[in-house]
């Protein structure tokens, strides 16, 4: 089953720059997909349209049954509840502990305390940070902070996890730890789309890889067929 | 239940936020406090003036003096004519004898002089005391009565009433303008406070949007913060209204200078004023924050 279907998607920014040209793409439920390409090739624009931070100028985008292109601003939250997003800069609240940061995502949705407690502990266990629940983000390493961000993104059990360069700020070893966590999450059934510059990781992981160039799909590698050839 | 949980979380957050930016909140709260004290004074003044004016208006009477040598038939004719006039509320006739008796009763000196008068010698004039329905047209009624035969003089509080009402009107208008100006300044200050709160919480707002909080949920804490600022700002004005007005009322014994100027009784008047103050505080607070949210919280 398709989780994401993009058809004839075009994105032109107000300043006249076209970031995406007539893009067709489908992503299956449970997939792990890398999106790679040089800077300015439209990777970020592509995933921003998936979580409706940007609106396509033309074309159709369906995410989990929702027509994202037609979604009004007031209804975007319905889409956001179906997916989680992780960024390069973690976006954690410094004044809250690890536990509180993760719980925050559920509190704003109005879940009861007992349910929040249960879910947060479970997800912290999954990312391997159960013992750091009471620490503040400043007391954690970069890799740990990113794991907190991942925990927050998936605590609500989304079908889709979008990662925008999650390893961009991390060294190789830490990056691989993060990849292990993501793979774990993927195994549990969550579809993962990850934008990255790091072709070493992509080569190691051997997942489906979409290579973008100037707003177009240059190559779509099936799972296990990607070879590090440089972009 | 879910909505209730979200709301209680929002209330908690807004309350925290008031104290997080305490210096700014304090500025807004002080501004509301000052505004509401002025509003309270304006309301108390206006209501008391209105109350007093209507008491005075009720008391304004036209006194028509009849000729000294008027006969009973002629008196009846005057009465008929007064009856026919428009805008008459009520009237009473007071004969020469009644007035004389009343004056004699009131002082021994009058008594000794007047008791010697015969009916013909009595220089006092019988009167009709007329009350009108519409006080603003009292002049017209007086003119009409003056035209009636055998009526020699007509008196009423010429000019005094009109002057008084116009002075009170200007007081009312001036306080109204001051109140509006203060309300605007306060709303602006609150708007500024909320703007800074929005700015300082932009990361939180960003995350709330990412994890799927609805727009209304994101906006409510800021509106509530404005509400709290208004509510806290109304505490001192409400207390000073309740205690201050009761104290003034007690001190003056319910009247200012003369028994004519009666103050409104503190209960339940001061509670109504307090309620109005709280409402105004809350509305101004919410209006200020709503403006800031609309302008600065782009979602």
Coordinates of C-alpha atoms in Angstrom, one line a residue:
Chain A
X1 CA 0.0 0.0 0.0
X2 CA 1.2 3.5 -0.8
X3 CA 1.8 5.7 2.2
X4 CA 2.9 8.6 0.0
X5 CA 1.9 9.4 -3.5
X6 CA 3.2 12.5 -5.3
X7 CA 2.1 13.2 -8.8
X8 CA 3.2 16.1 -11.1
X9 CA 4.4 18.1 -8.2
X10 CA 5.9 21.4 -8.9
X11 CA 7.2 23.9 -6.4
X12 CA 8.1 27.4 -7.3
X13 CA 9.1 29.9 -4.6
X14 CA 7.9 33.4 -4.5
X15 CA 11.3 34.7 -5.6
X16 CA 10.9 32.8 -8.8
X17 CA 13.2 29.9 -8.0
X18 CA 11.8 26.5 -9.0
X19 CA 12.9 23.9 -6.5
X20 CA 10.9 20.8 -7.8
X21 CA 9.9 20.0 -11.3
X22 CA 7.1 17.7 -12.2
X23 CA 8.0 15.1 -9.6
X24 CA 6.2 11.7 -9.4
X25 CA 7.0 9.5 -6.4
X26 CA 5.4 6.8 -4.5
X27 CA 6.6 5.4 -1.2
X28 CA 5.2 2.2 0.3
X29 CA 4.2 1.6 3.8
X30 CA 7.1 0.4 6.0
X31 CA 9.7 1.6 3.5
X32 CA 13.0 3.1 4.5
X33 CA 14.0 5.7 1.9
X34 CA 17.0 8.0 1.6
X35 CA 16.8 11.2 -0.4
X36 CA 20.2 12.4 -1.5
X37 CA 21.6 15.0 -3.8
X38 CA 23.8 18.1 -3.8
X39 CA 23.0 21.2 -1.9
X40 CA 20.0 23.1 -3.6
X41 CA 18.8 20.0 -5.4
X42 CA 15.4 20.3 -3.7
X43 CA 15.7 17.6 -1.0
X44 CA 14.5 19.8 1.8
X45 CA 11.7 21.3 -0.3
X46 CA 10.5 17.8 -1.1
X47 CA 10.2 16.7 2.5
X48 CA 8.9 20.1 3.7
X49 CA 6.0 19.5 1.3
X50 CA 5.4 16.1 2.9
X51 CA 4.7 17.7 6.3
X52 CA 3.1 20.7 4.8
X53 CA 5.6 23.3 5.8
X54 CA 5.6 24.2 2.1
X55 CA 2.7 24.0 -0.3
X56 CA 3.3 22.7 -3.8
X57 CA 2.6 25.1 -6.6
X58 CA 1.1 22.4 -8.7
X59 CA 0.4 18.7 -8.4
X60 CA -1.0 16.2 -6.0
X61 CA 0.5 15.0 -2.7
X62 CA -1.2 12.3 -0.7
X63 CA 0.2 11.4 2.7
X64 CA -1.6 8.7 4.7
X65 CA -4.8 9.3 2.8
X66 CA -4.7 13.1 3.3
X67 CA -4.5 15.4 0.3
X68 CA -1.7 17.6 1.6
X69 CA -1.8 20.1 -1.3
X70 CA -5.4 21.0 -0.5
X71 CA -5.0 21.0 3.3
X72 CA -6.0 24.3 4.8
X73 CA -3.7 26.0 7.3
X74 CA -6.2 25.3 10.1
X75 CA -6.2 21.6 9.4
X76 CA -2.4 21.0 9.1
X77 CA -2.4 19.6 12.6
X78 CA -4.3 16.5 11.4
X79 CA -1.4 15.7 9.1
X80 CA 1.2 16.4 11.7
X81 CA -0.4 13.9 14.1
X82 CA 0.2 11.2 11.5
X83 CA 3.9 11.8 11.2
X84 CA 7.0 12.7 13.2
X85 CA 9.8 15.0 12.1
X86 CA 13.5 15.1 13.2
X87 CA 15.9 17.8 12.3
X88 CA 19.6 18.4 12.2
X89 CA 19.5 20.8 15.2
X90 CA 17.3 18.6 17.4
X91 CA 14.9 21.4 18.4
X92 CA 14.7 20.4 22.0
X93 CA 13.3 22.7 24.8
X94 CA 16.4 23.4 26.9
X95 CA 14.4 24.2 30.1
X96 CA 12.7 20.8 30.0
X97 CA 14.2 17.4 31.0
X98 CA 14.5 14.6 28.5
X99 CA 11.3 13.1 29.9
X100 CA 9.4 16.4 29.7
X101 CA 10.6 17.1 26.2
X102 CA 9.2 13.8 25.0
X103 CA 6.0 14.1 27.1
X104 CA 5.5 17.6 25.7
X105 CA 4.4 16.1 22.3
X106 CA 1.6 14.2 24.1
X107 CA 0.6 16.9 26.6
X108 CA -0.3 19.3 23.8
X109 CA -2.6 16.7 22.4
X110 CA -4.3 16.3 25.8
X111 CA -3.4 12.7 26.6
X112 CA -4.0 11.6 30.2
X113 CA -0.9 11.6 32.5
X114 CA -0.8 7.9 33.0
X115 CA -0.9 7.2 29.3
X116 CA 1.8 9.8 28.7
X117 CA 4.0 8.3 31.4
X118 CA 3.7 4.8 29.9
X119 CA 4.3 5.9 26.3
X120 CA 7.3 8.1 27.2
X121 CA 9.1 5.5 29.2
X122 CA 8.5 3.0 26.4
X123 CA 9.9 5.2 23.7
X124 CA 12.9 6.3 25.8
X125 CA 13.7 2.6 26.3
X126 CA 13.5 2.1 22.6
X127 CA 16.0 4.9 21.9
X128 CA 18.2 3.7 24.8
X129 CA 17.8 6.8 27.1
X130 CA 15.6 5.5 29.9
X131 CA 18.4 6.2 32.4
X132 CA 18.7 9.8 31.2
X133 CA 15.0 10.7 31.6
X134 CA 15.8 13.3 34.3
X135 CA 18.7 15.0 32.5
X136 CA 18.5 18.3 30.7
X137 CA 19.4 18.5 27.0
X138 CA 22.6 20.5 27.8
X139 CA 23.8 17.5 29.8
X140 CA 23.6 15.2 26.9
X141 CA 25.9 14.5 23.9
X142 CA 24.8 15.4 20.4
X143 CA 23.8 11.8 19.6
X144 CA 21.8 11.5 22.8
X145 CA 20.0 14.8 22.0
X146 CA 19.1 13.5 18.6
X147 CA 17.8 10.3 20.2
X148 CA 15.6 12.4 22.4
X149 CA 14.3 14.3 19.3
X150 CA 13.6 10.9 17.6
X151 CA 11.8 9.7 20.8
X152 CA 9.6 12.8 20.7
X153 CA 8.9 12.4 17.0
X154 CA 7.7 8.8 17.4
X155 CA 6.1 8.8 20.8
X156 CA 2.7 9.3 19.3
X157 CA 3.1 6.3 17.1
X158 CA 3.2 8.0 13.7
X159 CA 3.1 6.0 10.5
X160 CA 5.8 8.2 9.0
X161 CA 9.0 9.5 10.3
X162 CA 10.7 12.3 8.3
X163 CA 14.3 13.0 9.1
X164 CA 16.0 16.1 7.8
X165 CA 19.8 15.4 8.0
X166 CA 19.5 13.9 11.4
X167 CA 23.2 13.0 11.4
X168 CA 24.4 16.3 10.0
X169 CA 25.9 17.4 13.3
X170 CA 27.2 14.1 14.4
X171 CA 30.4 12.2 14.0
X172 CA 30.5 8.9 12.2
X173 CA 30.2 6.5 15.1
X174 CA 27.3 8.5 16.6
X175 CA 25.7 8.7 13.3
X176 CA 25.7 5.0 13.0
X177 CA 24.1 4.7 16.4
X178 CA 21.3 7.0 15.3
X179 CA 20.9 4.8 12.1
X180 CA 20.6 1.8 14.3
X181 CA 17.8 3.4 16.3
X182 CA 16.1 4.5 13.1
X183 CA 16.3 1.0 11.7
X184 CA 14.8 -0.4 14.9
X185 CA 11.9 2.0 14.5
X186 CA 11.5 1.0 10.9
X187 CA 11.4 -2.6 11.8
X188 CA 8.4 -1.8 14.1
X189 CA 6.5 -0.7 11.0
X190 CA 7.2 3.1 10.8
X191 CA 8.0 4.3 7.3
X192 CA 11.1 6.4 7.3
X193 CA 12.2 9.1 4.9
X194 CA 15.6 10.5 5.5
X195 CA 17.4 13.3 3.8
X196 CA 21.1 13.2 4.0
X197 CA 24.4 14.3 2.6
X198 CA 26.3 11.4 4.1
X199 CA 26.6 8.9 1.2
X200 CA 28.7 6.6 3.4
X201 CA 25.8 5.9 5.6
X202 CA 23.5 5.5 2.6
X203 CA 25.9 2.9 1.1
X204 CA 26.2 1.1 4.4
X205 CA 22.4 0.9 5.0
X206 CA 21.5 -0.4 1.5
X207 CA 17.9 0.9 1.5
X208 CA 15.9 2.5 -1.3
X209 CA 17.7 5.7 -2.4
X210 CA 16.3 8.6 -4.4
X211 CA 18.9 10.8 -6.0
X212 CA 17.7 14.3 -6.8
X213 CA 19.3 16.7 -9.1
X214 CA 18.0 20.3 -9.8
X215 CA 14.5 19.4 -8.6
X216 CA 14.1 16.2 -10.6
X217 CA 14.6 12.5 -9.7
X218 CA 17.9 11.6 -11.4
X219 CA 17.9 8.0 -10.1
X220 CA 15.7 5.8 -8.0
X221 CA 17.8 2.9 -6.5
X222 CA 15.9 -0.1 -5.4
X223 CA 16.7 -1.5 -2.0
X224 CA 20.2 -3.0 -1.9
X225 CA 21.3 -1.6 -5.3
X226 CA 22.9 1.6 -4.3
X227 CA 26.6 1.9 -4.9
X228 CA 28.7 4.8 -3.7
X229 CA 29.4 6.6 -7.0
X230 CA 29.6 10.2 -5.8
X231 CA 27.1 12.9 -6.7
Chain B
X1 CA -12.1 15.3 29.1
X2 CA -9.3 15.7 26.6
X3 CA -10.3 19.3 25.9
X4 CA -10.4 19.9 29.7
X5 CA -6.8 18.5 30.0
X6 CA -5.6 20.7 27.2
X7 CA -7.3 23.7 28.7
X8 CA -5.9 23.1 32.2
X9 CA -2.5 22.8 30.7
X10 CA -3.0 26.0 28.8
X11 CA -4.1 27.8 31.9
X12 CA -1.1 26.6 33.8
X13 CA 1.2 27.7 31.1
X14 CA -0.3 31.1 30.7
X15 CA -0.1 31.6 34.5
X16 CA 3.6 30.6 34.5
X17 CA 4.2 32.9 31.6
X18 CA 2.9 35.9 33.5
X19 CA 5.6 35.3 36.1
X20 CA 8.3 34.3 33.7
X21 CA 8.3 37.8 32.1
X22 CA 7.6 39.4 35.4
X23 CA 9.0 42.9 34.7
X24 CA 6.9 43.3 31.6
X25 CA 3.8 41.7 33.1
X26 CA 4.1 44.1 36.0
X27 CA 4.2 47.1 33.7
X28 CA 1.0 45.8 32.0
X29 CA -0.7 45.0 35.3
X30 CA 0.2 48.5 36.7
X31 CA -1.3 50.1 33.6
X32 CA -4.5 48.1 33.9
X33 CA -4.6 48.9 37.6
X34 CA -4.4 52.6 37.0
X35 CA -6.8 52.5 34.1
X36 CA -9.4 50.6 36.1
X37 CA -9.1 52.9 39.1
X38 CA -9.9 55.8 36.8
X39 CA -12.7 53.8 35.2
X40 CA -14.0 53.1 38.7
X41 CA -13.9 56.8 39.6
X42 CA -15.7 57.6 36.4
X43 CA -18.4 55.1 36.9
X44 CA -19.0 56.1 40.5
X45 CA -19.0 59.7 39.6
X46 CA -21.4 59.3 36.6
X47 CA -23.8 57.1 38.5
X48 CA -23.9 59.4 41.5
X49 CA -24.4 62.5 39.3
X50 CA -27.1 60.8 37.4
X51 CA -28.8 59.7 40.6
X52 CA -28.5 63.2 42.1
X53 CA -29.7 64.9 38.9
X54 CA -32.8 62.7 38.8
X55 CA -33.5 63.4 42.5
X56 CA -33.1 67.2 41.8
X57 CA -35.2 66.9 38.7
X58 CA -38.0 65.3 40.6
X59 CA -37.9 68.2 43.1
X60 CA -38.1 71.0 40.6
X61 CA -41.4 72.7 40.9
X62 CA -43.1 75.7 39.2
X63 CA -44.6 78.0 41.6
X64 CA -47.4 80.2 40.2
X65 CA -48.3 83.1 42.5
X66 CA -51.9 84.3 42.1
X67 CA -53.0 87.9 42.5
X68 CA -53.5 89.0 46.1
X69 CA -57.1 89.9 45.6
X70 CA -58.2 86.9 43.5
X71 CA -61.7 85.5 44.1
X72 CA -62.5 81.8 44.5
X73 CA -64.1 81.7 41.0
X74 CA -61.1 83.2 39.4
X75 CA -58.9 80.7 41.3
X76 CA -61.0 77.8 39.8
X77 CA -60.5 79.2 36.4
X78 CA -56.8 79.3 36.8
X79 CA -56.9 75.7 38.0
X80 CA -58.9 74.7 34.9
X81 CA -56.4 76.3 32.6
X82 CA -53.4 74.6 34.4
X83 CA -55.2 71.3 34.0
X84 CA -55.5 71.8 30.3
X85 CA -51.8 72.3 29.8
X86 CA -49.5 69.6 28.4
X87 CA -46.6 68.2 30.3
X88 CA -48.2 68.5 33.7
X89 CA -47.4 65.8 36.1
X90 CA -49.2 67.0 39.2
X91 CA -50.1 70.2 41.0
X92 CA -51.2 71.3 44.4
X93 CA -53.1 74.5 45.4
X94 CA -52.0 76.3 48.5
X95 CA -54.4 79.0 49.7
X96 CA -53.4 82.2 51.4
X97 CA -54.6 80.8 54.7
X98 CA -52.6 77.6 54.4
X99 CA -49.4 79.4 53.7
X100 CA -50.1 81.8 56.5
X101 CA -50.7 79.0 59.0
X102 CA -47.6 77.2 58.0
X103 CA -45.5 80.3 58.4
X104 CA -47.0 81.1 61.8
X105 CA -46.3 77.6 62.9
X106 CA -42.7 77.9 61.9
X107 CA -41.7 80.9 64.0
X108 CA -43.0 82.9 66.9
X109 CA -42.2 86.2 65.3
X110 CA -44.3 85.4 62.3
X111 CA -47.0 84.2 64.6
X112 CA -47.2 87.4 66.5
X113 CA -47.2 89.6 63.4
X114 CA -49.5 87.5 61.2
X115 CA -52.1 86.8 63.8
X116 CA -53.1 90.4 63.7
X117 CA -53.7 90.4 59.9
X118 CA -57.2 90.3 58.6
X119 CA -57.9 88.4 55.4
X120 CA -57.8 91.6 53.3
X121 CA -54.6 92.8 54.9
X122 CA -52.8 89.5 54.3
X123 CA -50.1 90.4 51.6
X124 CA -49.3 86.7 50.9
X125 CA -50.3 85.2 47.6
X126 CA -52.1 81.9 47.1
X127 CA -50.0 79.5 44.9
X128 CA -50.2 76.6 42.5
X129 CA -47.2 74.3 42.8
X130 CA -46.8 72.5 39.5
X131 CA -44.6 69.5 38.7
X132 CA -43.9 68.7 35.1
X133 CA -43.3 65.4 33.3
X134 CA -40.4 66.5 31.0
X135 CA -38.0 68.6 33.0
X136 CA -36.3 69.9 29.8
X137 CA -39.5 71.7 28.8
X138 CA -40.1 73.3 32.2
X139 CA -39.5 76.7 30.7
X140 CA -42.3 76.3 28.1
X141 CA -44.8 75.3 30.8
X142 CA -43.8 78.2 33.0
X143 CA -44.3 80.6 30.1
X144 CA -47.8 79.1 29.4
X145 CA -48.7 79.5 33.1
X146 CA -47.5 83.1 33.1
X147 CA -50.0 83.9 30.3
X148 CA -53.0 82.8 32.4
X149 CA -55.1 85.6 33.8
X150 CA -54.6 86.5 37.5
X151 CA -51.3 84.8 37.7
X152 CA -48.8 87.4 38.7
X153 CA -45.4 85.7 39.0
X154 CA -44.1 82.3 38.0
X155 CA -40.9 80.9 39.4
X156 CA -38.9 77.8 38.9
X157 CA -35.1 77.1 39.3
X158 CA -34.5 79.0 36.1
X159 CA -31.0 78.3 34.6
X160 CA -29.8 76.5 37.7
X161 CA -31.0 73.1 36.7
X162 CA -29.8 73.4 33.1
X163 CA -26.4 74.6 34.2
X164 CA -26.0 71.8 36.7
X165 CA -26.9 69.2 34.1
X166 CA -24.5 70.7 31.6
X167 CA -21.6 70.7 34.1
X168 CA -22.3 67.1 34.9
X169 CA -22.4 66.2 31.2
X170 CA -19.0 67.7 30.6
X171 CA -17.6 65.9 33.6
X172 CA -19.0 62.7 32.1
X173 CA -17.6 63.4 28.7
X174 CA -14.1 64.2 29.9
X175 CA -13.9 61.1 32.0
X176 CA -15.1 59.1 29.1
X177 CA -12.4 60.4 26.8
X178 CA -9.7 59.8 29.5
X179 CA -11.0 56.2 30.1
X180 CA -10.9 55.4 26.3
X181 CA -7.4 56.8 26.0
X182 CA -6.2 54.8 29.0
X183 CA -7.8 51.6 27.7
X184 CA -6.0 52.0 24.4
X185 CA -2.7 52.6 26.0
X186 CA -3.2 49.5 28.2
X187 CA -4.3 47.3 25.3
X188 CA -1.1 48.4 23.5
X189 CA 1.1 47.6 26.4
X190 CA -0.5 44.2 26.9
X191 CA -0.1 43.5 23.2
X192 CA 3.6 44.3 23.5
X193 CA 4.0 42.0 26.5
X194 CA 2.3 39.1 24.6
X195 CA 4.4 39.9 21.6
X196 CA 7.5 39.3 23.7
X197 CA 6.1 36.1 25.2
X198 CA 5.4 34.8 21.7
X199 CA 8.9 35.7 20.7
X200 CA 10.5 34.0 23.7
X201 CA 8.4 30.9 23.2
X202 CA 8.8 30.6 19.4
X203 CA 10.7 27.3 19.7
X204 CA 7.9 25.9 21.8
X205 CA 5.4 27.1 19.3
X206 CA 7.4 25.5 16.5
X207 CA 7.4 22.2 18.2
X208 CA 3.7 22.4 19.1
X209 CA 3.0 22.8 15.4
X210 CA 5.3 20.0 14.5
X211 CA 3.7 17.5 16.9
X212 CA 0.2 18.4 15.7
X213 CA -1.3 20.9 18.3
X214 CA -4.2 22.6 16.6
X215 CA -3.9 26.3 15.9
X216 CA -6.5 27.2 18.5
X217 CA -4.5 25.3 21.1
X218 CA -1.4 27.2 20.2
X219 CA -3.1 30.5 20.4
X220 CA -5.2 30.0 23.6
X221 CA -2.3 30.3 26.1
X222 CA -1.4 33.7 24.8
X223 CA -5.0 34.9 24.9
X224 CA -5.3 33.5 28.4
X225 CA -2.1 35.3 29.5
X226 CA -3.8 38.6 28.5
X227 CA -6.8 37.5 30.4
X228 CA -4.7 36.9 33.5
X229 CA -2.9 40.2 33.2
X230 CA -6.3 41.9 33.1
X231 CA -7.6 39.8 36.0
X232 CA -4.6 40.5 38.2
X233 CA -4.7 44.1 37.3
X234 CA -8.3 44.5 38.5
X235 CA -7.6 43.2 42.0
X236 CA -6.4 46.6 43.5
X237 CA -9.1 48.6 41.7
X238 CA -11.8 46.2 42.9
X239 CA -10.6 46.3 46.5
X240 CA -10.2 50.1 46.5
X241 CA -13.7 50.4 45.1
X242 CA -15.3 48.3 47.7
X243 CA -13.4 49.6 50.7
X244 CA -13.0 53.1 49.4
X245 CA -16.5 53.8 48.4
X246 CA -17.9 52.3 51.7
X247 CA -15.5 54.5 53.6
X248 CA -16.5 57.7 51.7
X249 CA -20.1 56.9 52.1
X250 CA -19.7 56.4 55.8
X251 CA -17.6 59.5 56.2
X252 CA -20.1 61.8 54.5
X253 CA -23.0 60.0 56.0
X254 CA -24.5 59.3 52.6
X255 CA -24.7 62.9 51.4
X256 CA -22.3 65.6 50.2
X257 CA -22.6 69.1 51.7
X258 CA -26.4 69.2 51.7
X259 CA -29.1 66.6 52.1
X260 CA -30.1 67.3 48.5
X261 CA -26.9 65.6 47.1
X262 CA -27.4 62.0 48.1
X263 CA -24.8 59.3 47.4
X264 CA -25.9 56.0 46.1
X265 CA -25.9 53.3 48.8
X266 CA -22.7 51.2 48.7
X267 CA -24.6 47.9 48.5
X268 CA -25.1 46.5 45.9
X269 CA -23.8 49.5 43.9
X270 CA -20.1 48.8 44.6
X271 CA -20.4 45.2 43.7
X272 CA -21.8 46.1 40.3
X273 CA -18.9 48.5 39.8
X274 CA -16.4 45.8 40.8
X275 CA -17.9 43.4 38.4
X276 CA -17.7 45.9 35.6
X277 CA -14.1 46.6 36.5
X278 CA -13.2 42.9 36.3
X279 CA -15.0 42.5 33.0
X280 CA -13.3 45.5 31.5
X281 CA -9.9 44.3 32.8
X282 CA -10.4 40.9 31.3
X283 CA -11.7 42.3 28.0
X284 CA -8.9 44.8 27.6
X285 CA -6.3 42.0 28.4
X286 CA -7.8 39.6 25.9
X287 CA -8.1 42.3 23.3
X288 CA -4.5 43.2 23.7
X289 CA -3.3 39.7 23.5
X290 CA -5.6 38.8 20.6
X291 CA -4.1 41.7 18.7
X292 CA -0.5 40.4 19.3
X293 CA -1.5 36.9 18.4
X294 CA -3.1 38.0 15.2
X295 CA -0.1 40.1 14.3
X296 CA 2.9 38.0 15.5
X297 CA 1.8 34.4 15.7
X298 CA 1.9 33.2 12.1
X299 CA 0.7 29.7 11.9

